[in-house]
Short mmCIF file of C-alpha atoms in Angstrom, two decimals:
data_model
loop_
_atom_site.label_atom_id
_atom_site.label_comp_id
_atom_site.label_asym_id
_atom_site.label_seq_id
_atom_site.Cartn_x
_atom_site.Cartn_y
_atom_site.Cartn_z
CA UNK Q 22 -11.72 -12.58 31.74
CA UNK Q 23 -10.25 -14.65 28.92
CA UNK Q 24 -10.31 -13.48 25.24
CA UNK Q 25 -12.49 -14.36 22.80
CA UNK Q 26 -11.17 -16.22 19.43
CA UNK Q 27 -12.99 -14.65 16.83
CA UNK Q 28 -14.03 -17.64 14.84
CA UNK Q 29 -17.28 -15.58 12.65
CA UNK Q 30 -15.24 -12.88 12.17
CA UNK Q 31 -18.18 -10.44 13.91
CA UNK Q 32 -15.79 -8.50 16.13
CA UNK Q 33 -14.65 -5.40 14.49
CA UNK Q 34 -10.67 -5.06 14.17
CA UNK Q 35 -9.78 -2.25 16.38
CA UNK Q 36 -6.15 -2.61 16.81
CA UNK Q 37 -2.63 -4.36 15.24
CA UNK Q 38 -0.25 -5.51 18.17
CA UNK Q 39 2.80 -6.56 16.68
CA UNK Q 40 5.51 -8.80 18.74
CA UNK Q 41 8.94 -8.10 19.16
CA UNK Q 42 10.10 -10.61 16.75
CA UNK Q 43 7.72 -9.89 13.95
CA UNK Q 44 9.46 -6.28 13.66
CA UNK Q 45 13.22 -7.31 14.03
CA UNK Q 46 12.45 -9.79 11.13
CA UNK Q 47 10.43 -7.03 9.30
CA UNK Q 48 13.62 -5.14 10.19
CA UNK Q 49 16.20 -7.55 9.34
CA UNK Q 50 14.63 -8.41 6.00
CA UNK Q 51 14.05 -4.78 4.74
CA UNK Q 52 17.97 -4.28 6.02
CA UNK Q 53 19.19 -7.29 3.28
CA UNK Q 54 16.66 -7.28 0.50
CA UNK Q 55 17.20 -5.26 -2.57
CA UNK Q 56 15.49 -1.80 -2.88
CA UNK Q 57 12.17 -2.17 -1.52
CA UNK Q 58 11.33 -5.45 -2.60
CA UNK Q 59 11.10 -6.93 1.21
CA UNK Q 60 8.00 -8.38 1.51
CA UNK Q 61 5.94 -11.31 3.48
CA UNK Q 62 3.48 -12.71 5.29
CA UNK Q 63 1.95 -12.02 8.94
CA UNK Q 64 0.73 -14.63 10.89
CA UNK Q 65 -1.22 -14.76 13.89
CA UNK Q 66 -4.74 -14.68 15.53
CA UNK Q 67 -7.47 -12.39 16.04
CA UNK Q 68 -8.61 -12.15 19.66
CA UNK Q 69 -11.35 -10.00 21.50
CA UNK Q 70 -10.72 -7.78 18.25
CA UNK Q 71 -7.11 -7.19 18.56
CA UNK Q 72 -5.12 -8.74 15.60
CA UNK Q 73 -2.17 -10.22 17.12
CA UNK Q 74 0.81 -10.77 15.04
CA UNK Q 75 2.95 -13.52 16.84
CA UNK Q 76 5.25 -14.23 14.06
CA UNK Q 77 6.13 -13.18 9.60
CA UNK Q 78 8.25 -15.06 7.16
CA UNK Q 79 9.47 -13.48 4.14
CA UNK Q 80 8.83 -14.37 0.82
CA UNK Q 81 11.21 -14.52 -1.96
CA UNK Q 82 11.60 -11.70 -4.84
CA UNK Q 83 11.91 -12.99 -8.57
CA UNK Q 84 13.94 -10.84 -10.65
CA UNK Q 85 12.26 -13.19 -14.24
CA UNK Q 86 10.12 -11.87 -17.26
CA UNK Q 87 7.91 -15.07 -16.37
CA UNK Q 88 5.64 -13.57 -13.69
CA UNK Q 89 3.12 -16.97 -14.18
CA UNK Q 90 6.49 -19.05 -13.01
CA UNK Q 91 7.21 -16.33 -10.48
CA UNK Q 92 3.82 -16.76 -9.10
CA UNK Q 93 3.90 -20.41 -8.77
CA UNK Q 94 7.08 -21.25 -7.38
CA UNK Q 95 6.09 -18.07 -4.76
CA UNK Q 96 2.67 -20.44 -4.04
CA UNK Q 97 5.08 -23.47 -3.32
CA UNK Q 98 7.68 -21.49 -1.45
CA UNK Q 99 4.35 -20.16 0.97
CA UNK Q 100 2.73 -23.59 1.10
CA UNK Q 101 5.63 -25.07 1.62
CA UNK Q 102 6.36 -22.87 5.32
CA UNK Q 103 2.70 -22.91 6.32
CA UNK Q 104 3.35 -27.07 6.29
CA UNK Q 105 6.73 -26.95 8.39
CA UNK Q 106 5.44 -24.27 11.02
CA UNK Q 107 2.38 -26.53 11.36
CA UNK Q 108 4.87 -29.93 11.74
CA UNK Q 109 6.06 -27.75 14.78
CA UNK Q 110 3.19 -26.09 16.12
CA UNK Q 111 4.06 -22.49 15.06
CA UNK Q 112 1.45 -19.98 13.95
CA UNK Q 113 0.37 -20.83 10.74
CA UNK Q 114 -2.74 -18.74 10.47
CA UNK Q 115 -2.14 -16.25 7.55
CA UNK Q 116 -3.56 -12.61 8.68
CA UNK Q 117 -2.03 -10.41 6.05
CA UNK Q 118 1.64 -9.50 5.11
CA UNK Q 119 4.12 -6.63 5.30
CA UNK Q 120 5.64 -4.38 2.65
CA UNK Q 121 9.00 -2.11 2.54
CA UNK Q 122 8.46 1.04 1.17
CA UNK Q 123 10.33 4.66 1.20
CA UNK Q 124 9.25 7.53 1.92
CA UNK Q 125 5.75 6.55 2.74
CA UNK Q 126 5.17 6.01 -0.85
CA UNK Q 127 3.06 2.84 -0.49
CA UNK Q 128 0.25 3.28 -2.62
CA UNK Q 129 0.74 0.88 -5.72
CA UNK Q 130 -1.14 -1.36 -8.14
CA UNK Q 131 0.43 -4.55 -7.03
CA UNK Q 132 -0.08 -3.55 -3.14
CA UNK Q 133 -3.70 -2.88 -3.50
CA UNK Q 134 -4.24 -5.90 -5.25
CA UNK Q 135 -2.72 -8.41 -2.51
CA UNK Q 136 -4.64 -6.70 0.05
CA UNK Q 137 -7.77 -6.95 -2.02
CA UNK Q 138 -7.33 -10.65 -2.49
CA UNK Q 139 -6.55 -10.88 0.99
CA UNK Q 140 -9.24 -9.12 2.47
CA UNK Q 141 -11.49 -11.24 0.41
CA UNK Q 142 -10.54 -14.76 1.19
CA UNK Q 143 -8.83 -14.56 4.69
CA UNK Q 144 -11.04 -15.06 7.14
CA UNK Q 145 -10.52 -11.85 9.96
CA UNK Q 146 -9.81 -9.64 5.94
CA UNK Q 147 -6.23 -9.03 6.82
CA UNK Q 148 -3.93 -6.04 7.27
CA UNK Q 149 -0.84 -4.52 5.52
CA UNK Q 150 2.04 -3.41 7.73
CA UNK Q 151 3.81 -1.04 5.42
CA UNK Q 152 7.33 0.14 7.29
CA UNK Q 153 8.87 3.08 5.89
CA UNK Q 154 12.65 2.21 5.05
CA UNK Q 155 14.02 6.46 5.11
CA UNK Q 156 12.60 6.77 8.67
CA UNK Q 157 14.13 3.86 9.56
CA UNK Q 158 17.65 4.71 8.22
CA UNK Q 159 17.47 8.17 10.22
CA UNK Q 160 16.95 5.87 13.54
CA UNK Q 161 12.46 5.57 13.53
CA UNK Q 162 11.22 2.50 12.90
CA UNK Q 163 8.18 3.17 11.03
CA UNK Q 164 5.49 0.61 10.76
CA UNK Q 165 1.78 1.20 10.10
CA UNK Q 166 -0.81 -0.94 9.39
CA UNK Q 167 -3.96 -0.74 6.61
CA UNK Q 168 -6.82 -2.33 5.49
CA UNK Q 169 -8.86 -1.52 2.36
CA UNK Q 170 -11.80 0.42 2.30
CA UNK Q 171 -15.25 -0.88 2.16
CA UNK Q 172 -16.36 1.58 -0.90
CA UNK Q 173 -13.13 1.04 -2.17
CA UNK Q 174 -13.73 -2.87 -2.18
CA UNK Q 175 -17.12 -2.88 -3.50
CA UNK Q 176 -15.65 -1.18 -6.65
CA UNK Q 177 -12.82 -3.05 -6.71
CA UNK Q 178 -14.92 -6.63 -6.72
CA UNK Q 179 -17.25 -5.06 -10.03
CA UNK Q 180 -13.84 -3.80 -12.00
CA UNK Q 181 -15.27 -0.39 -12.21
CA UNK Q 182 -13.06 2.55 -11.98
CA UNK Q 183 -14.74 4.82 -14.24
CA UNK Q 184 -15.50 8.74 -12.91
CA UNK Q 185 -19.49 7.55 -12.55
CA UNK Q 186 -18.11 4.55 -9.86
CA UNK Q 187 -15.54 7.32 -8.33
CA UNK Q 188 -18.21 9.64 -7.97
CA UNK Q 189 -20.98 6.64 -6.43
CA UNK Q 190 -18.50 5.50 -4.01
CA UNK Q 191 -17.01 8.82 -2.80
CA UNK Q 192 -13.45 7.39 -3.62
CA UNK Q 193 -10.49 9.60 -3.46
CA UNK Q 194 -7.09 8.83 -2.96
CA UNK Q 195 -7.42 9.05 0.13
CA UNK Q 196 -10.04 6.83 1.10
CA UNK Q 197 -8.31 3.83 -0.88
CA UNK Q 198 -7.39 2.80 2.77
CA UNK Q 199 -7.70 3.24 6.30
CA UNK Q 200 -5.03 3.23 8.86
CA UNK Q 201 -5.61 0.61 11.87
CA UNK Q 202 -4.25 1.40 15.17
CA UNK Q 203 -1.19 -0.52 15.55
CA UNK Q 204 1.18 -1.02 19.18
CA UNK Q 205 4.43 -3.13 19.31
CA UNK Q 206 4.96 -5.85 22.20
CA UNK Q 207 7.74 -7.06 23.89
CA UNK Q 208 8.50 -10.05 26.12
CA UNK Q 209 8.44 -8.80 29.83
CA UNK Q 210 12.17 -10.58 29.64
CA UNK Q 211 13.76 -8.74 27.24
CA UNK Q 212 12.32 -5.48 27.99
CA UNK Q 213 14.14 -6.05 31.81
CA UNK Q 214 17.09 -6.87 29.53
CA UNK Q 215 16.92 -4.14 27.47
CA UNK Q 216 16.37 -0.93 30.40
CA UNK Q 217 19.55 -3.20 32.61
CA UNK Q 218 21.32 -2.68 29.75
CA UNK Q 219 20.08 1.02 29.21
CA UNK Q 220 20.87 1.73 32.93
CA UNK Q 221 24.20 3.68 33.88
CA UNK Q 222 26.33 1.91 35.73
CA UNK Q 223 28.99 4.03 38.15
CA UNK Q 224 32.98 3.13 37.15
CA UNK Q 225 34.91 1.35 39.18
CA UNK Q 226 38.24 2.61 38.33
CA UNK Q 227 40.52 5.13 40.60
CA UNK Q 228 40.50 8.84 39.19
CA UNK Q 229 37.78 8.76 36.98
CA UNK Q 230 36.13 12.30 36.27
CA UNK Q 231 32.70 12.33 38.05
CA UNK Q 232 31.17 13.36 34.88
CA UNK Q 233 32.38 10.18 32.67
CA UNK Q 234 31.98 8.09 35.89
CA UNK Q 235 28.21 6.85 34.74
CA UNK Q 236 28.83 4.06 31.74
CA UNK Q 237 26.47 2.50 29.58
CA UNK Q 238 26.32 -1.08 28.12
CA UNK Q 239 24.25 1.00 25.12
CA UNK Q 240 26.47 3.65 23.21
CA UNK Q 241 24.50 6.68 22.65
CA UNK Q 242 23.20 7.09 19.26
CA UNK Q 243 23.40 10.74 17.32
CA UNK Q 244 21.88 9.93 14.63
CA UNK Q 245 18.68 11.62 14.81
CA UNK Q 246 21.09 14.93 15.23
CA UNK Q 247 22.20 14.33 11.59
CA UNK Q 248 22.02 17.31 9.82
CA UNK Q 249 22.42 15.94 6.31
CA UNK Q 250 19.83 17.00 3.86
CA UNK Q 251 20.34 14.22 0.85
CA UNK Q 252 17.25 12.60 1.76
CA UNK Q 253 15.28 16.04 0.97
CA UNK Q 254 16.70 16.09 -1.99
CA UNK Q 255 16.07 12.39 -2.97
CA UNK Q 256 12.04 13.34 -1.60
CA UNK Q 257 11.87 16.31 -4.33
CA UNK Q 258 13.00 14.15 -6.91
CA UNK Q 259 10.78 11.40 -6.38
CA UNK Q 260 7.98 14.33 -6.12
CA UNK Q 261 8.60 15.39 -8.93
CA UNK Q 262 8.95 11.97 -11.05
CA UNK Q 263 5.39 11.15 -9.37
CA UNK Q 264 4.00 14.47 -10.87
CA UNK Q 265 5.68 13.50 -14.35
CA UNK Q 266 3.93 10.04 -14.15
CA UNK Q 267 0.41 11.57 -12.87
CA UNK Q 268 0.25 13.55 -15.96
CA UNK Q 269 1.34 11.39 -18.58
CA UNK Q 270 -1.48 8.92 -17.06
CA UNK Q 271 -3.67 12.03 -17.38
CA UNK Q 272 -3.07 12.30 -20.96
CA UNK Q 273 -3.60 8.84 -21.94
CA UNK Q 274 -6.99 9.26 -20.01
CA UNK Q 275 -7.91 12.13 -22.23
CA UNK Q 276 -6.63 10.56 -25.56
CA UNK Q 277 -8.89 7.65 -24.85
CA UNK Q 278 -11.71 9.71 -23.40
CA UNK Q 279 -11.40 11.32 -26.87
CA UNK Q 280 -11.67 8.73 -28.78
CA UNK Q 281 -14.60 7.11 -26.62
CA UNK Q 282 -16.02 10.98 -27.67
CA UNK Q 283 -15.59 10.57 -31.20
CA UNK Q 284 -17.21 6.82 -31.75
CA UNK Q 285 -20.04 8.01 -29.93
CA UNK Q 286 -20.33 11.10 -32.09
CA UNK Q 287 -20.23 9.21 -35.15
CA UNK Q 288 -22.84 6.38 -33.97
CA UNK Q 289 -25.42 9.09 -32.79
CA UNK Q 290 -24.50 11.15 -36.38
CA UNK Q 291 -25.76 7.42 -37.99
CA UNK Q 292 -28.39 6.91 -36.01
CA UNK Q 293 -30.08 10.73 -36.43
CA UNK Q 294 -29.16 9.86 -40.67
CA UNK Q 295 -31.04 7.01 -40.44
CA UNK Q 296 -34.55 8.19 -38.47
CA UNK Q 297 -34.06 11.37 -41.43
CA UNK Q 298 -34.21 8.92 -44.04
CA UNK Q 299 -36.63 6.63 -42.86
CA UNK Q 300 -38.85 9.58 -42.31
CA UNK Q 301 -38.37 10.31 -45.37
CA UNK Q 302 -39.59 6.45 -46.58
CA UNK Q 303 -42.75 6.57 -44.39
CA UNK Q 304 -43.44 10.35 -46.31
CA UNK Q 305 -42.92 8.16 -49.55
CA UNK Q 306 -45.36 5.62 -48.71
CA UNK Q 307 -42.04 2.86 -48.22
CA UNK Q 308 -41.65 0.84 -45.66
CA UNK Q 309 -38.49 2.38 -42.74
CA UNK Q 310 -35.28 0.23 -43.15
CA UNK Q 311 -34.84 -1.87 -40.56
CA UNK Q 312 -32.78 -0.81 -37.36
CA UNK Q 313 -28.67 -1.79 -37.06
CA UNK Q 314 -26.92 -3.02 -34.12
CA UNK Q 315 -24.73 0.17 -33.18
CA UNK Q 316 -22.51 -2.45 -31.56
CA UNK Q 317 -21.71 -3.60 -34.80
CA UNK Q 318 -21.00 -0.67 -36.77
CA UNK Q 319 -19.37 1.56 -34.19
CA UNK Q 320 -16.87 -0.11 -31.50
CA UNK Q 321 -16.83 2.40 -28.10
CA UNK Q 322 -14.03 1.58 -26.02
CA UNK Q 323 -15.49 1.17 -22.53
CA UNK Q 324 -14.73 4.09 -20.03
CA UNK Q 325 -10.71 4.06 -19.20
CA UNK Q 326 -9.91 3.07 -15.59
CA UNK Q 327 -9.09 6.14 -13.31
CA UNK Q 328 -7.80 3.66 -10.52
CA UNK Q 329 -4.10 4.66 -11.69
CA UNK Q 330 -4.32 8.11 -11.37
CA UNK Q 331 -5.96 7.89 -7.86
CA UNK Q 332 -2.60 5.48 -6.89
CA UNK Q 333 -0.25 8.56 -8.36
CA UNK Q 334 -1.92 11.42 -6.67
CA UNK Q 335 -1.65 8.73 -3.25
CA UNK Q 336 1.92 8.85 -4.29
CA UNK Q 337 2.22 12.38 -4.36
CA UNK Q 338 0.27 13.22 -1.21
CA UNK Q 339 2.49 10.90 0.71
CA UNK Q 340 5.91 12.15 -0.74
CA UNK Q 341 4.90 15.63 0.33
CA UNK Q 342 3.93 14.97 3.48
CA UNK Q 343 7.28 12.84 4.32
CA UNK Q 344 8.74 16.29 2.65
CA UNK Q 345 7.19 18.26 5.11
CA UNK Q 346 8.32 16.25 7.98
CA UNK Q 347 11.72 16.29 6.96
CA UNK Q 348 11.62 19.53 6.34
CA UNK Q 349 10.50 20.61 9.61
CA UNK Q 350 13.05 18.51 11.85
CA UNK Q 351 15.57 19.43 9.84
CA UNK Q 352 14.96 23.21 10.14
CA UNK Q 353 14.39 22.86 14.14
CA UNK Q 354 18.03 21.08 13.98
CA UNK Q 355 19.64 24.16 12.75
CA UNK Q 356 18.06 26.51 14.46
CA UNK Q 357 19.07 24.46 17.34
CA UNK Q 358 22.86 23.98 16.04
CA UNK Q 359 22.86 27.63 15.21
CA UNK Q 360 21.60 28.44 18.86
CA UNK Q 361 24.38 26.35 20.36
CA UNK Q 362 27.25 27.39 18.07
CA UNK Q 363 26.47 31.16 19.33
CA UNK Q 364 26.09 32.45 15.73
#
């Protein structure tokens, strides 16, 4: 049976499937760019509700104070490949974009925000494919794929953060988003290539050891044996600079929740002066002043946005759960080097 193109959008996404090519240029990109400023866009089609992601193309990073001119010469840059890939045929259906990151810590202002605007306007609401540069560089590609929550939307679309929206929409840090199944394919072709290549092949040479006969077009890779700790202690570093950021945002949330506290003692202080007084009038046989505009007289900032403080504690959690990965492999690698050195 043929799949079905979802053109209404009715089908529910169930699953990312990712082709070869999209992650080698997801790979080669986060390889060359600068820090973790790799990002782009996915393109693709949804089908029987399976998002498939045939091809990406990256998008340039502005180092400028101008982020209006960044902005719109990133617009032209995007329209601009959308219009050749169509001249040729190529995918040119946008259905989300990809983002470097390390150690898992993905959860930003400026990530949430391009999801959200994708979500809204593309058509099948779009994914994020976040891959995790430190697992990479110990020999795991890491790619995972996200979508916005619906709560998390609705609040986002009515600008309210406040602790009474938090507390209506059940929104924690970690219900911000919601991981989407995600599988990588590869053409039937290059898989063959890849396992002929894998395969040992017997030596043809005179007096060759048995053991060393078998060869390998593929070196073997020891990298996952590495026993190097510096990225644990890069992990409690950034740990700890998340913690240092959560509570200075903490802080300003209390200075202004303060302050919010203090207008709004001072208008309800006027308003119980004035009912005394024209009480007081009525008692006198005088007519009560007229009412005031509390608007007027008192300004009450509105209720500061706890949006950045959910992102930071996101921040945290996923720090400390890379921690404890790392932490673990490592320790089972030298118990198992210990084990094999006879110590």
């Amino acid at each position: 049976m043929s799949k079905v193109i979802d053109i209404e959008a009715e089908i529910p996404l169930t699953c990312v499937q990712l082709d070869g090519l999209v992650v080698t240029k997801i790979l080669k990109h986060s390889r060359e760019a600068p820090s973790t400023t790799a990002h782009g866009l996915l393109l693709g089609l949804d089908l029987d509700g399976v998002l498939e992601v045939s091809n990406s193309f990256a998008l340039p990073h502005h180092v400028s104070d101008d982020d209006d001119k960044s902005a719109k010469s990133i617009a032209r840059y995007q329209a601009s490949m959308l219009r050749s890939l169509k001249e040729v045929q190529g995918d040119d259906n946008v259905v989300g974009f990809y983002q470097a990151t390390t150690l898992g810590a993905f959860f930003n202002q400026t990530l949430v925000d391009t999801q959200a605007i994708h979500q809204d306007r593309l058509r099948h609401g779009g994914v994020v494919i976040v891959h995790d540069l430190s697992q990479t560089a110990r020999g795991n590609a890491s790619f995972r794929a996200f979508k916005l929550t619906p709560a998390f939307m609705d609040a986002h679309k009515k600008a309210n953060f406040s602790t009474s929206s938090l507390i209506a929409h059940r929104l924690t840090f970690s219900s911000i988003l919601e991981e989407v199944p995600l599988r990588i394919r590869t053409n039937p072709l290059l898989s063959s290539f890849l396992d002929v290549m894998a395969a040992p092949s017997t030596s043809s040479l005179p007096g060759v050891h048995p053991e060393s006969a078998s060869t390998s077009a593929l070196a073997p890779s020891f990298s996952v044996l590495d026993l190097g700790n510096t990225g644990l202690t890069k992990n409690l570093e950034q740990i700890a600079e998340a913690i240092d950021s959560y509570r200075t945002e903490e802080g300003n949330v209390a200075y202004h929740s303060r302050q919010i506290a203090r207008e709004k003692l001072r208008a309800d202080t006027h308003i119980a002066k004035r009912k005394e007084e024209n009480a007081a009038r009525v008692a006198q046989g005088l007519s009560p002043l007229p009412e005031e505009d509390i608007s007027r007289l008192f300004k009450i900032p509105p209720e500061p946005s706890r949006l950045e403080s959910m992102l930071l504690l996101g921040q945290v959690d996923a720090f400390a759960k890379s921690l404890e990965s790392n932490a673990s492999a490592g320790l089972v690698k030298m118990y198992a080097a210990r084990a094999s050195s006879g110590i």
